[in-house]
Amino acid sequence: MKKMLAALALTALATPALAQDGPDIVTVVTADNPQTQLMAMVLSAQAMEQGNSLHILLCGDGGDMGLAEAPADITAPQPPRDMSPQGLMQMLMQNGATVEVCAIYLPGMGADESVLLEGVGVAQPAAMAAAMAAEGTQVWGF
């Protein structure tokens, strides 16, 4: 009986953390294709214009979008509006989007935060999990 009460108490303490407000949308970008990366930013921009808060998580090849010295295909303008994935992401950041690379991205490439664009952070796993699990949050994957 004591174990059950202890478990219920722990659950009650953890529940408010899950109920905290998170972003309306978490966009996870792992794609290496610049067109897919750009479309992820286009849809995210549309969502922001519709009043949604946005958190962008860049992992794997998608993490390259957060680099100050990103590969040329991530910074090259694409039709039809001559926007690049990184350029549109930076516009989203200026409009209030949070952008972070996965916690294992930089260690995986043997680098530190100094290689990231100004304003791009490193996601903390517990905080990112809470944001993704927050009630009402939609998670989009590209």
C-alpha positions as a printed Julia matrix, in Angstrom:
142×3 Matrix{Float64}:
  0.0    0.0     0.0
  2.84   2.41    0.85
  4.5    1.7    -2.51
  1.26   2.45   -4.32
  0.82   5.75   -2.46
  4.43   6.68   -3.2
  3.9    5.93   -6.89
  0.73   8.04   -6.94
  2.54  10.9    -5.21
  5.36  10.79   -7.78
  2.83  10.74  -10.61
  1.03  13.73   -9.13
  4.31  15.64   -8.9
  5.27  14.83  -12.49
  1.89  15.61  -14.03
  2.17  19.43  -13.82
  5.42  19.28  -15.8
  3.63  17.5   -18.62
  0.73  19.94  -18.53
  2.93  23.02  -18.93
  2.45  25.01  -22.09
  4.78  24.06  -24.89
  5.07  25.39  -28.4
  2.1   24.87  -30.68
  4.36  23.16  -33.24
  7.72  21.41  -33.02
  9.29  21.02  -36.47
 11.97  18.32  -36.54
 14.28  18.5   -39.57
 16.54  15.52  -40.29
 16.41  15.56  -44.1
 19.54  16.13  -46.14
 17.56  17.36  -49.16
 17.55  21.19  -49.43
 14.11  21.18  -51.06
 12.67  19.18  -48.16
 14.44  21.47  -45.69
 13.02  24.53  -47.43
  9.5   23.09  -47.51
  9.76  22.39  -43.77
 10.55  26.08  -43.27
  7.78  27.21  -45.67
  5.14  25.19  -43.8
  6.52  26.33  -40.46
  6.37  29.95  -41.64
  2.75  29.5   -42.68
  1.96  28.03  -39.27
  3.58  31.02  -37.54
  1.61  33.42  -39.74
 -1.53  31.63  -38.55
 -0.61  32.43  -34.94
  1.19  29.26  -33.85
  4.32  29.32  -31.72
  7.2   27.36  -33.22
 10.19  25.36  -32.01
 12.54  23.94  -34.66
 14.78  20.98  -33.82
 17.62  20.28  -36.27
 19.14  16.78  -36.16
 21.49  14.75  -38.33
 21.86  16.28  -41.78
 19.18  18.81  -40.82
 21.54  20.1   -38.15
 23.71  21.58  -40.88
 21.05  24.28  -41.29
 22.16  25.69  -37.94
 25.81  26.04  -38.86
 27.37  29.47  -39.35
 29.34  27.95  -42.22
 26.61  25.75  -43.66
 27.01  23.72  -46.85
 26.3   25.72  -50.03
 23.12  23.82  -50.89
 21.55  24.95  -47.59
 22.33  28.62  -48.26
 21.64  28.62  -52.02
 18.42  30.32  -53.16
 15.75  28.0   -54.54
 12.81  28.7   -56.82
 10.19  29.98  -56.93
 11.03  32.78  -54.44
 14.83  32.54  -54.28
 14.81  31.53  -50.61
 17.25  29.15  -48.97
 16.42  26.76  -46.13
 18.79  28.57  -43.8
 17.64  32.03  -44.87
 13.98  31.27  -44.2
 14.9   29.63  -40.9
 16.7   32.82  -39.87
 13.6   34.85  -40.77
 11.54  32.54  -38.55
 14.02  33.1   -35.72
 13.65  36.87  -36.12
  9.89  36.38  -35.81
 10.18  34.46  -32.54
 10.82  30.83  -33.47
 13.19  28.89  -31.23
 15.81  26.92  -33.16
 18.06  24.27  -31.63
 20.26  21.45  -32.83
 19.95  18.01  -31.24
 22.02  17.49  -28.12
 24.2   14.89  -29.86
 24.71  16.83  -33.12
 27.77  18.87  -32.11
 29.56  16.1   -30.17
 28.94  13.83  -33.17
 30.85  16.21  -35.41
 33.52  17.0   -32.82
 32.5   20.65  -32.51
 31.1   23.06  -29.93
 28.46  25.82  -29.99
 30.88  28.28  -31.6
 30.11  26.74  -35.02
 26.4   27.58  -34.77
 24.58  30.58  -36.19
 23.9   33.31  -33.66
 20.62  32.47  -31.94
 20.74  28.72  -32.61
 20.99  26.75  -29.38
 21.57  23.19  -28.3
 18.45  21.3   -27.23
 18.39  19.83  -23.74
 16.79  16.36  -23.99
 14.49  16.72  -20.96
 13.21  20.15  -22.03
 12.77  19.05  -25.65
 10.88  15.92  -24.6
  8.6   18.05  -22.41
  7.97  20.47  -25.28
  7.13  17.63  -27.65
  4.87  15.91  -25.12
  3.08  19.08  -24.01
 -0.66  18.95  -24.37
 -1.73  20.43  -27.71
  1.74  20.4   -29.3
  1.95  19.05  -32.83
  5.23  17.47  -33.96
  6.12  17.67  -37.64
  8.97  15.64  -39.07
 10.89  16.35  -42.25
